[in-house]
PDB file of C-alpha atoms in Angstrom:
ATOM      1  CA  UNK U 237      16.600   6.547  32.682  1.00 44.00           C
ATOM      2  CA  UNK U 238      16.074   3.420  30.606  1.00 44.00           C
ATOM      3  CA  UNK U 239      16.164   0.154  32.503  1.00 53.00           C
ATOM      4  CA  UNK U 240      18.286  -1.369  29.733  1.00 74.00           C
ATOM      5  CA  UNK U 241      20.912   1.379  29.488  1.00 88.00           C
ATOM      6  CA  UNK U 242      23.178   1.555  32.509  1.00 93.00           C
ATOM      7  CA  UNK U 243      25.677   4.139  31.252  1.00 95.00           C
ATOM      8  CA  UNK U 244      25.064   7.663  29.952  1.00 96.00           C
ATOM      9  CA  UNK U 245      27.050  10.696  28.936  1.00 96.00           C
ATOM     10  CA  UNK U 246      25.954  13.778  30.863  1.00 98.00           C
ATOM     11  CA  UNK U 247      25.514  17.149  29.177  1.00 97.00           C
ATOM     12  CA  UNK U 248      27.663  18.885  31.786  1.00 97.00           C
ATOM     13  CA  UNK U 249      31.300  19.755  32.281  1.00 96.00           C
ATOM     14  CA  UNK U 250      33.408  17.688  34.697  1.00 96.00           C
ATOM     15  CA  UNK U 251      33.843  20.741  36.930  1.00 96.00           C
ATOM     16  CA  UNK U 252      30.073  21.329  37.079  1.00 96.00           C
ATOM     17  CA  UNK U 253      29.577  17.771  38.274  1.00 97.00           C
ATOM     18  CA  UNK U 254      32.441  17.810  40.775  1.00 97.00           C
ATOM     19  CA  UNK U 255      31.004  20.931  42.410  1.00 97.00           C
ATOM     20  CA  UNK U 256      27.914  18.857  43.289  1.00 98.00           C
ATOM     21  CA  UNK U 257      29.838  16.159  45.178  1.00 98.00           C
ATOM     22  CA  UNK U 258      29.333  17.709  48.659  1.00 98.00           C
ATOM     23  CA  UNK U 259      25.574  17.196  48.200  1.00 97.00           C
ATOM     24  CA  UNK U 260      25.898  13.469  47.495  1.00 97.00           C
ATOM     25  CA  UNK U 261      26.738  12.083  50.964  1.00 97.00           C
ATOM     26  CA  UNK U 262      29.676   9.657  51.175  1.00 98.00           C
ATOM     27  CA  UNK U 263      31.757   9.363  48.024  1.00 98.00           C
ATOM     28  CA  UNK U 264      34.535   6.989  47.032  1.00 98.00           C
ATOM     29  CA  UNK U 265      37.136   8.839  44.960  1.00 97.00           C
ATOM     30  CA  UNK U 266      38.996   6.298  42.865  1.00 95.00           C
ATOM     31  CA  UNK U 267      42.451   6.980  41.432  1.00 95.00           C
ATOM     32  CA  UNK U 268      44.087   4.352  39.212  1.00 94.00           C
ATOM     33  CA  UNK U 269      47.630   4.476  37.865  1.00 95.00           C
ATOM     34  CA  UNK U 270      50.340   1.934  37.028  1.00 96.00           C
ATOM     35  CA  UNK U 271      48.082  -0.880  38.208  1.00 95.00           C
ATOM     36  CA  UNK U 272      47.495   0.546  41.689  1.00 97.00           C
ATOM     37  CA  UNK U 273      44.045   1.618  42.914  1.00 97.00           C
ATOM     38  CA  UNK U 274      44.012   4.362  45.581  1.00 98.00           C
ATOM     39  CA  UNK U 275      40.569   5.159  47.040  1.00 98.00           C
ATOM     40  CA  UNK U 276      39.358   7.678  49.609  1.00 98.00           C
ATOM     41  CA  UNK U 277      35.946   7.120  51.185  1.00 98.00           C
ATOM     42  CA  UNK U 278      33.816   9.696  52.969  1.00 98.00           C
ATOM     43  CA  UNK U 279      31.958  12.971  52.734  1.00 97.00           C
ATOM     44  CA  UNK U 280      33.297  15.568  50.323  1.00 98.00           C
ATOM     45  CA  UNK U 281      33.208  18.745  52.383  1.00 98.00           C
ATOM     46  CA  UNK U 282      34.624  21.267  49.922  1.00 97.00           C
ATOM     47  CA  UNK U 283      35.295  21.617  46.192  1.00 98.00           C
ATOM     48  CA  UNK U 284      37.512  24.527  45.163  1.00 97.00           C
ATOM     49  CA  UNK U 285      37.793  25.032  41.405  1.00 95.00           C
ATOM     50  CA  UNK U 286      39.954  27.320  39.291  1.00 92.00           C
ATOM     51  CA  UNK U 287      40.955  27.179  35.622  1.00 86.00           C
ATOM     52  CA  UNK U 288      44.049  25.196  36.568  1.00 91.00           C
ATOM     53  CA  UNK U 289      42.976  22.969  39.447  1.00 95.00           C
ATOM     54  CA  UNK U 290      40.147  21.348  41.363  1.00 97.00           C
ATOM     55  CA  UNK U 291      40.765  20.599  45.027  1.00 97.00           C
ATOM     56  CA  UNK U 292      38.406  18.133  46.718  1.00 98.00           C
ATOM     57  CA  UNK U 293      38.796  18.050  50.476  1.00 97.00           C
ATOM     58  CA  UNK U 294      37.273  16.839  53.719  1.00 97.00           C
ATOM     59  CA  UNK U 295      38.111  14.809  56.793  1.00 96.00           C
ATOM     60  CA  UNK U 296      38.185  11.723  54.529  1.00 97.00           C
ATOM     61  CA  UNK U 297      39.125  13.338  51.204  1.00 97.00           C
ATOM     62  CA  UNK U 298      42.358  14.824  49.838  1.00 97.00           C
ATOM     63  CA  UNK U 299      42.492  15.168  46.072  1.00 97.00           C
ATOM     64  CA  UNK U 300      43.959  17.668  43.613  1.00 97.00           C
ATOM     65  CA  UNK U 301      42.928  17.379  39.939  1.00 95.00           C
ATOM     66  CA  UNK U 302      43.923  19.137  36.727  1.00 94.00           C
ATOM     67  CA  UNK U 303      40.581  19.848  35.000  1.00 93.00           C
ATOM     68  CA  UNK U 304      42.152  20.794  31.653  1.00 93.00           C
ATOM     69  CA  UNK U 305      42.514  17.177  30.574  1.00 92.00           C
ATOM     70  CA  UNK U 306      38.945  16.169  31.528  1.00 94.00           C
ATOM     71  CA  UNK U 307      36.576  16.486  28.577  1.00 95.00           C
ATOM     72  CA  UNK U 308      33.320  14.770  29.604  1.00 96.00           C
ATOM     73  CA  UNK U 309      31.437  12.862  32.288  1.00 97.00           C
ATOM     74  CA  UNK U 310      29.818   9.444  32.000  1.00 97.00           C
ATOM     75  CA  UNK U 311      27.330   8.232  34.595  1.00 97.00           C
ATOM     76  CA  UNK U 312      27.296   4.479  35.248  1.00 96.00           C
ATOM     77  CA  UNK U 313      24.634   2.625  37.251  1.00 96.00           C
ATOM     78  CA  UNK U 314      25.640  -0.931  36.388  1.00 93.00           C
ATOM     79  CA  UNK U 315      27.315  -1.787  39.709  1.00 93.00           C
ATOM     80  CA  UNK U 316      24.894  -3.563  42.034  1.00 92.00           C
ATOM     81  CA  UNK U 317      25.709  -5.505  45.194  1.00 91.00           C
ATOM     82  CA  UNK U 318      23.199  -7.115  47.535  1.00 88.00           C
ATOM     83  CA  UNK U 319      20.343  -5.278  45.878  1.00 88.00           C
ATOM     84  CA  UNK U 320      21.959  -1.843  46.172  1.00 93.00           C
ATOM     85  CA  UNK U 321      23.130   0.202  43.184  1.00 95.00           C
ATOM     86  CA  UNK U 322      26.426   2.065  43.549  1.00 97.00           C
ATOM     87  CA  UNK U 323      26.314   4.831  40.916  1.00 97.00           C
ATOM     88  CA  UNK U 324      29.619   6.058  39.501  1.00 97.00           C
ATOM     89  CA  UNK U 325      30.703   9.265  37.782  1.00 98.00           C
ATOM     90  CA  UNK U 326      33.607   8.675  35.412  1.00 97.00           C
ATOM     91  CA  UNK U 327      35.717  11.663  34.375  1.00 96.00           C
ATOM     92  CA  UNK U 328      36.760  11.018  30.770  1.00 95.00           C
ATOM     93  CA  UNK U 329      39.846  12.075  28.820  1.00 92.00           C
ATOM     94  CA  UNK U 330      40.217  12.938  25.144  1.00 88.00           C
ATOM     95  CA  UNK U 331      41.161   9.376  24.227  1.00 89.00           C
ATOM     96  CA  UNK U 332      38.029   7.941  25.839  1.00 89.00           C
ATOM     97  CA  UNK U 333      39.868   6.646  28.904  1.00 90.00           C
ATOM     98  CA  UNK U 334      38.487   6.980  32.433  1.00 93.00           C
ATOM     99  CA  UNK U 335      40.898   9.299  34.247  1.00 92.00           C
ATOM    100  CA  UNK U 336      39.137   9.434  37.594  1.00 93.00           C
ATOM    101  CA  UNK U 337      35.932   8.119  39.213  1.00 96.00           C
ATOM    102  CA  UNK U 338      33.511   9.122  41.954  1.00 98.00           C
ATOM    103  CA  UNK U 339      31.247   6.365  43.335  1.00 98.00           C
ATOM    104  CA  UNK U 340      28.205   7.056  45.496  1.00 97.00           C
ATOM    105  CA  UNK U 341      28.521   4.901  48.615  1.00 97.00           C
ATOM    106  CA  UNK U 342      24.999   5.676  49.847  1.00 97.00           C
ATOM    107  CA  UNK U 343      23.311   4.391  46.729  1.00 95.00           C
ATOM    108  CA  UNK U 344      21.352   5.806  43.845  1.00 95.00           C
ATOM    109  CA  UNK U 345      19.067   7.958  45.961  1.00 95.00           C
ATOM    110  CA  UNK U 346      21.960  10.069  47.258  1.00 97.00           C
ATOM    111  CA  UNK U 347      23.381  10.854  43.792  1.00 97.00           C
ATOM    112  CA  UNK U 348      20.613  10.622  41.214  1.00 96.00           C
ATOM    113  CA  UNK U 349      18.496  13.660  42.321  1.00 96.00           C
ATOM    114  CA  UNK U 350      21.466  16.009  41.847  1.00 97.00           C
ATOM    115  CA  UNK U 351      21.998  14.818  38.263  1.00 97.00           C
ATOM    116  CA  UNK U 352      18.393  14.775  37.075  1.00 94.00           C
ATOM    117  CA  UNK U 353      18.584  18.209  35.420  1.00 95.00           C
ATOM    118  CA  UNK U 354      21.334  17.199  32.993  1.00 97.00           C
ATOM    119  CA  UNK U 355      20.462  15.768  29.587  1.00 97.00           C
ATOM    120  CA  UNK U 356      21.789  12.258  28.971  1.00 96.00           C
ATOM    121  CA  UNK U 357      23.005  10.304  25.987  1.00 96.00           C
ATOM    122  CA  UNK U 358      23.354   6.508  26.101  1.00 95.00           C
ATOM    123  CA  UNK U 359      26.981   5.381  26.226  1.00 93.00           C
ATOM    124  CA  UNK U 360      28.610   2.028  25.620  1.00 89.00           C
ATOM    125  CA  UNK U 361      29.343  -0.079  28.732  1.00 89.00           C
ATOM    126  CA  UNK U 362      32.950  -0.115  29.892  1.00 84.00           C
ATOM    127  CA  UNK U 363      34.781  -3.421  29.263  1.00 80.00           C
ATOM    128  CA  UNK U 364      35.205  -5.538  32.363  1.00 75.00           C
ATOM    129  CA  UNK U 365      38.680  -6.809  33.285  1.00 68.00           C
ATOM    130  CA  UNK U 366      39.418 -10.420  32.443  1.00 66.00           C
ATOM    131  CA  UNK U 367      40.537 -12.514  35.449  1.00 63.00           C
ATOM    132  CA  UNK U 368      44.018 -13.984  35.316  1.00 63.00           C
ATOM    133  CA  UNK U 369      44.112 -17.687  34.478  1.00 65.00           C
ATOM    134  CA  UNK U 370      46.675 -18.417  37.190  1.00 77.00           C
ATOM    135  CA  UNK U 371      46.860 -16.983  40.702  1.00 82.00           C
ATOM    136  CA  UNK U 372      49.946 -14.736  41.100  1.00 90.00           C
ATOM    137  CA  UNK U 373      52.599 -15.537  43.688  1.00 91.00           C
ATOM    138  CA  UNK U 374      51.790 -13.063  46.455  1.00 95.00           C
ATOM    139  CA  UNK U 375      54.145 -14.733  48.933  1.00 94.00           C
ATOM    140  CA  UNK U 376      57.286 -13.953  46.957  1.00 95.00           C
ATOM    141  CA  UNK U 377      56.282 -10.707  45.276  1.00 97.00           C
ATOM    142  CA  UNK U 378      58.994  -8.024  45.813  1.00 97.00           C
ATOM    143  CA  UNK U 379      56.394  -5.426  46.804  1.00 97.00           C
ATOM    144  CA  UNK U 380      55.297  -7.426  49.856  1.00 97.00           C
ATOM    145  CA  UNK U 381      58.063  -7.019  52.498  1.00 97.00           C
ATOM    146  CA  UNK U 382      57.874  -3.230  52.653  1.00 98.00           C
ATOM    147  CA  UNK U 383      54.066  -3.224  52.758  1.00 97.00           C
ATOM    148  CA  UNK U 384      54.135  -5.738  55.623  1.00 97.00           C
ATOM    149  CA  UNK U 385      56.600  -3.542  57.514  1.00 97.00           C
ATOM    150  CA  UNK U 386      53.995  -0.758  57.623  1.00 97.00           C
ATOM    151  CA  UNK U 387      51.501  -2.772  59.675  1.00 97.00           C
ATOM    152  CA  UNK U 388      51.330  -1.467  63.249  1.00 95.00           C
ATOM    153  CA  UNK U 389      54.213   0.954  62.652  1.00 96.00           C
ATOM    154  CA  UNK U 390      54.181   4.759  62.733  1.00 96.00           C
ATOM    155  CA  UNK U 391      51.561   6.579  60.646  1.00 97.00           C
ATOM    156  CA  UNK U 392      52.461   7.125  57.006  1.00 98.00           C
ATOM    157  CA  UNK U 393      51.223   9.056  53.988  1.00 98.00           C
ATOM    158  CA  UNK U 394      50.266   6.951  50.973  1.00 98.00           C
ATOM    159  CA  UNK U 395      50.273   9.052  47.816  1.00 98.00           C
ATOM    160  CA  UNK U 396      49.396   8.382  44.212  1.00 98.00           C
ATOM    161  CA  UNK U 397      50.496  11.084  41.811  1.00 97.00           C
ATOM    162  CA  UNK U 398      50.282  11.523  38.051  1.00 94.00           C
ATOM    163  CA  UNK U 399      50.209  14.496  35.686  1.00 91.00           C
ATOM    164  CA  UNK U 400      46.414  14.448  36.096  1.00 91.00           C
ATOM    165  CA  UNK U 401      45.901  14.117  39.848  1.00 95.00           C
ATOM    166  CA  UNK U 402      47.416  13.740  43.291  1.00 97.00           C
ATOM    167  CA  UNK U 403      45.500  11.883  45.990  1.00 98.00           C
ATOM    168  CA  UNK U 404      46.796  11.038  49.446  1.00 97.00           C
ATOM    169  CA  UNK U 405      45.873   9.437  52.721  1.00 98.00           C
ATOM    170  CA  UNK U 406      47.620   9.682  56.085  1.00 98.00           C
ATOM    171  CA  UNK U 407      47.194   7.293  58.981  1.00 97.00           C
ATOM    172  CA  UNK U 408      48.267   4.034  60.578  1.00 97.00           C
ATOM    173  CA  UNK U 409      48.194   0.839  58.540  1.00 97.00           C
ATOM    174  CA  UNK U 410      46.357  -1.536  60.865  1.00 95.00           C
ATOM    175  CA  UNK U 411      46.585  -4.535  58.534  1.00 94.00           C
ATOM    176  CA  UNK U 412      47.567  -5.603  55.047  1.00 97.00           C
ATOM    177  CA  UNK U 413      45.657  -8.412  53.377  1.00 96.00           C
ATOM    178  CA  UNK U 414      47.120 -10.327  50.410  1.00 96.00           C
ATOM    179  CA  UNK U 415      44.103 -11.686  48.540  1.00 94.00           C
ATOM    180  CA  UNK U 416      42.564 -11.828  45.087  1.00 92.00           C
ATOM    181  CA  UNK U 417      45.911 -11.325  43.408  1.00 94.00           C
ATOM    182  CA  UNK U 418      46.480  -8.014  45.220  1.00 96.00           C
ATOM    183  CA  UNK U 419      47.991  -6.528  48.334  1.00 98.00           C
ATOM    184  CA  UNK U 420      45.093  -4.766  50.042  1.00 98.00           C
ATOM    185  CA  UNK U 421      44.966  -2.127  52.741  1.00 98.00           C
ATOM    186  CA  UNK U 422      41.298  -1.785  53.731  1.00 97.00           C
ATOM    187  CA  UNK U 423      40.402   0.947  56.215  1.00 96.00           C
ATOM    188  CA  UNK U 424      37.243   2.965  56.854  1.00 95.00           C
ATOM    189  CA  UNK U 425      38.388   6.001  54.884  1.00 97.00           C
ATOM    190  CA  UNK U 426      41.066   4.510  52.619  1.00 98.00           C
ATOM    191  CA  UNK U 427      41.612   1.520  50.346  1.00 98.00           C
ATOM    192  CA  UNK U 428      44.785   0.593  48.487  1.00 98.00           C
ATOM    193  CA  UNK U 429      44.793  -2.316  46.039  1.00 97.00           C
ATOM    194  CA  UNK U 430      48.187  -3.136  44.543  1.00 98.00           C
ATOM    195  CA  UNK U 431      48.230  -6.146  42.202  1.00 97.00           C
ATOM    196  CA  UNK U 432      51.098  -8.600  42.240  1.00 96.00           C
ATOM    197  CA  UNK U 433      53.609  -8.508  39.392  1.00 96.00           C
ATOM    198  CA  UNK U 434      53.416  -4.700  39.187  1.00 97.00           C
ATOM    199  CA  UNK U 435      56.446  -3.575  41.198  1.00 98.00           C
ATOM    200  CA  UNK U 436      60.013  -4.830  41.188  1.00 97.00           C
ATOM    201  CA  UNK U 437      60.470  -3.291  44.636  1.00 97.00           C
ATOM    202  CA  UNK U 438      60.759   0.071  46.378  1.00 98.00           C
ATOM    203  CA  UNK U 439      63.422   2.765  46.272  1.00 97.00           C
ATOM    204  CA  UNK U 440      63.983   5.088  49.239  1.00 96.00           C
ATOM    205  CA  UNK U 441      64.498   8.791  48.555  1.00 93.00           C
ATOM    206  CA  UNK U 442      64.468  11.478  51.240  1.00 91.00           C
ATOM    207  CA  UNK U 443      62.492   9.266  53.604  1.00 92.00           C
ATOM    208  CA  UNK U 444      59.921   8.263  50.975  1.00 97.00           C
ATOM    209  CA  UNK U 445      59.623   4.834  49.374  1.00 98.00           C
ATOM    210  CA  UNK U 446      58.763   5.024  45.693  1.00 98.00           C
ATOM    211  CA  UNK U 447      57.369   1.959  43.943  1.00 98.00           C
ATOM    212  CA  UNK U 448      59.547   0.850  41.040  1.00 98.00           C
ATOM    213  CA  UNK U 449      57.869  -0.739  38.039  1.00 98.00           C
ATOM    214  CA  UNK U 450      59.123  -3.931  36.424  1.00 97.00           C
ATOM    215  CA  UNK U 451      60.878  -1.947  33.683  1.00 97.00           C
ATOM    216  CA  UNK U 452      62.827   0.053  36.276  1.00 97.00           C
ATOM    217  CA  UNK U 453      60.830   3.275  35.935  1.00 98.00           C
ATOM    218  CA  UNK U 454      59.092   5.075  38.792  1.00 97.00           C
ATOM    219  CA  UNK U 455      55.500   4.188  39.546  1.00 98.00           C
ATOM    220  CA  UNK U 456      52.954   6.781  40.627  1.00 98.00           C
ATOM    221  CA  UNK U 457      52.729   5.209  44.114  1.00 98.00           C
ATOM    222  CA  UNK U 458      54.871   6.409  46.999  1.00 98.00           C
ATOM    223  CA  UNK U 459      54.738   5.962  50.786  1.00 98.00           C
ATOM    224  CA  UNK U 460      56.441   8.256  53.254  1.00 97.00           C
ATOM    225  CA  UNK U 461      56.271  10.016  56.614  1.00 96.00           C
ATOM    226  CA  UNK U 462      52.891  11.216  57.845  1.00 96.00           C
ATOM    227  CA  UNK U 463      52.108  14.684  56.490  1.00 87.00           C
TER     228      UNK U 463
END
């Protein structure tokens, strides 16, 4: 791999690559929708693939994907923190958007050997988000009161669901940290990052609280009883 090029397309199908995840030690599975980032962190123990679905499971993983909308895989090695590279596999859609990501938490050495057999084509770097000029008002954001009510309460299931994927986590919310313009739940096997100015509030339906976007439509994020 060239030192200058940090992103490559892999000559492999998304399903081929996902089947290798159990060999790559701890993985962060990153789902993004309607501004929210829902991440599971831990060993992928099983990948079950059919023509219509891919189920990724384990003690710290719970993900169901529709593979029909995934068209390619791009491999990114640009993320480096404290001298350690965190390689990422981006599952790409037809419009060139990243639909889902898998990041290697144990560094390059845990992921790279399993990808070496695939031919690579240099790909353009992904644009980095531009920081907001002003810090959002986290204190008065309508999403905050319900999230704060979860801390130290009964276990819940936090689910993010789109037409492409469903990912969930179940457990007790030990703390919620408003910082960096987001409401953050940071646990060993689960991260939720919900930016301010995304939700107008929450609507309760059958015991579940669904996030409501600023335009009044449903978001992909919902929180309900432990399942």
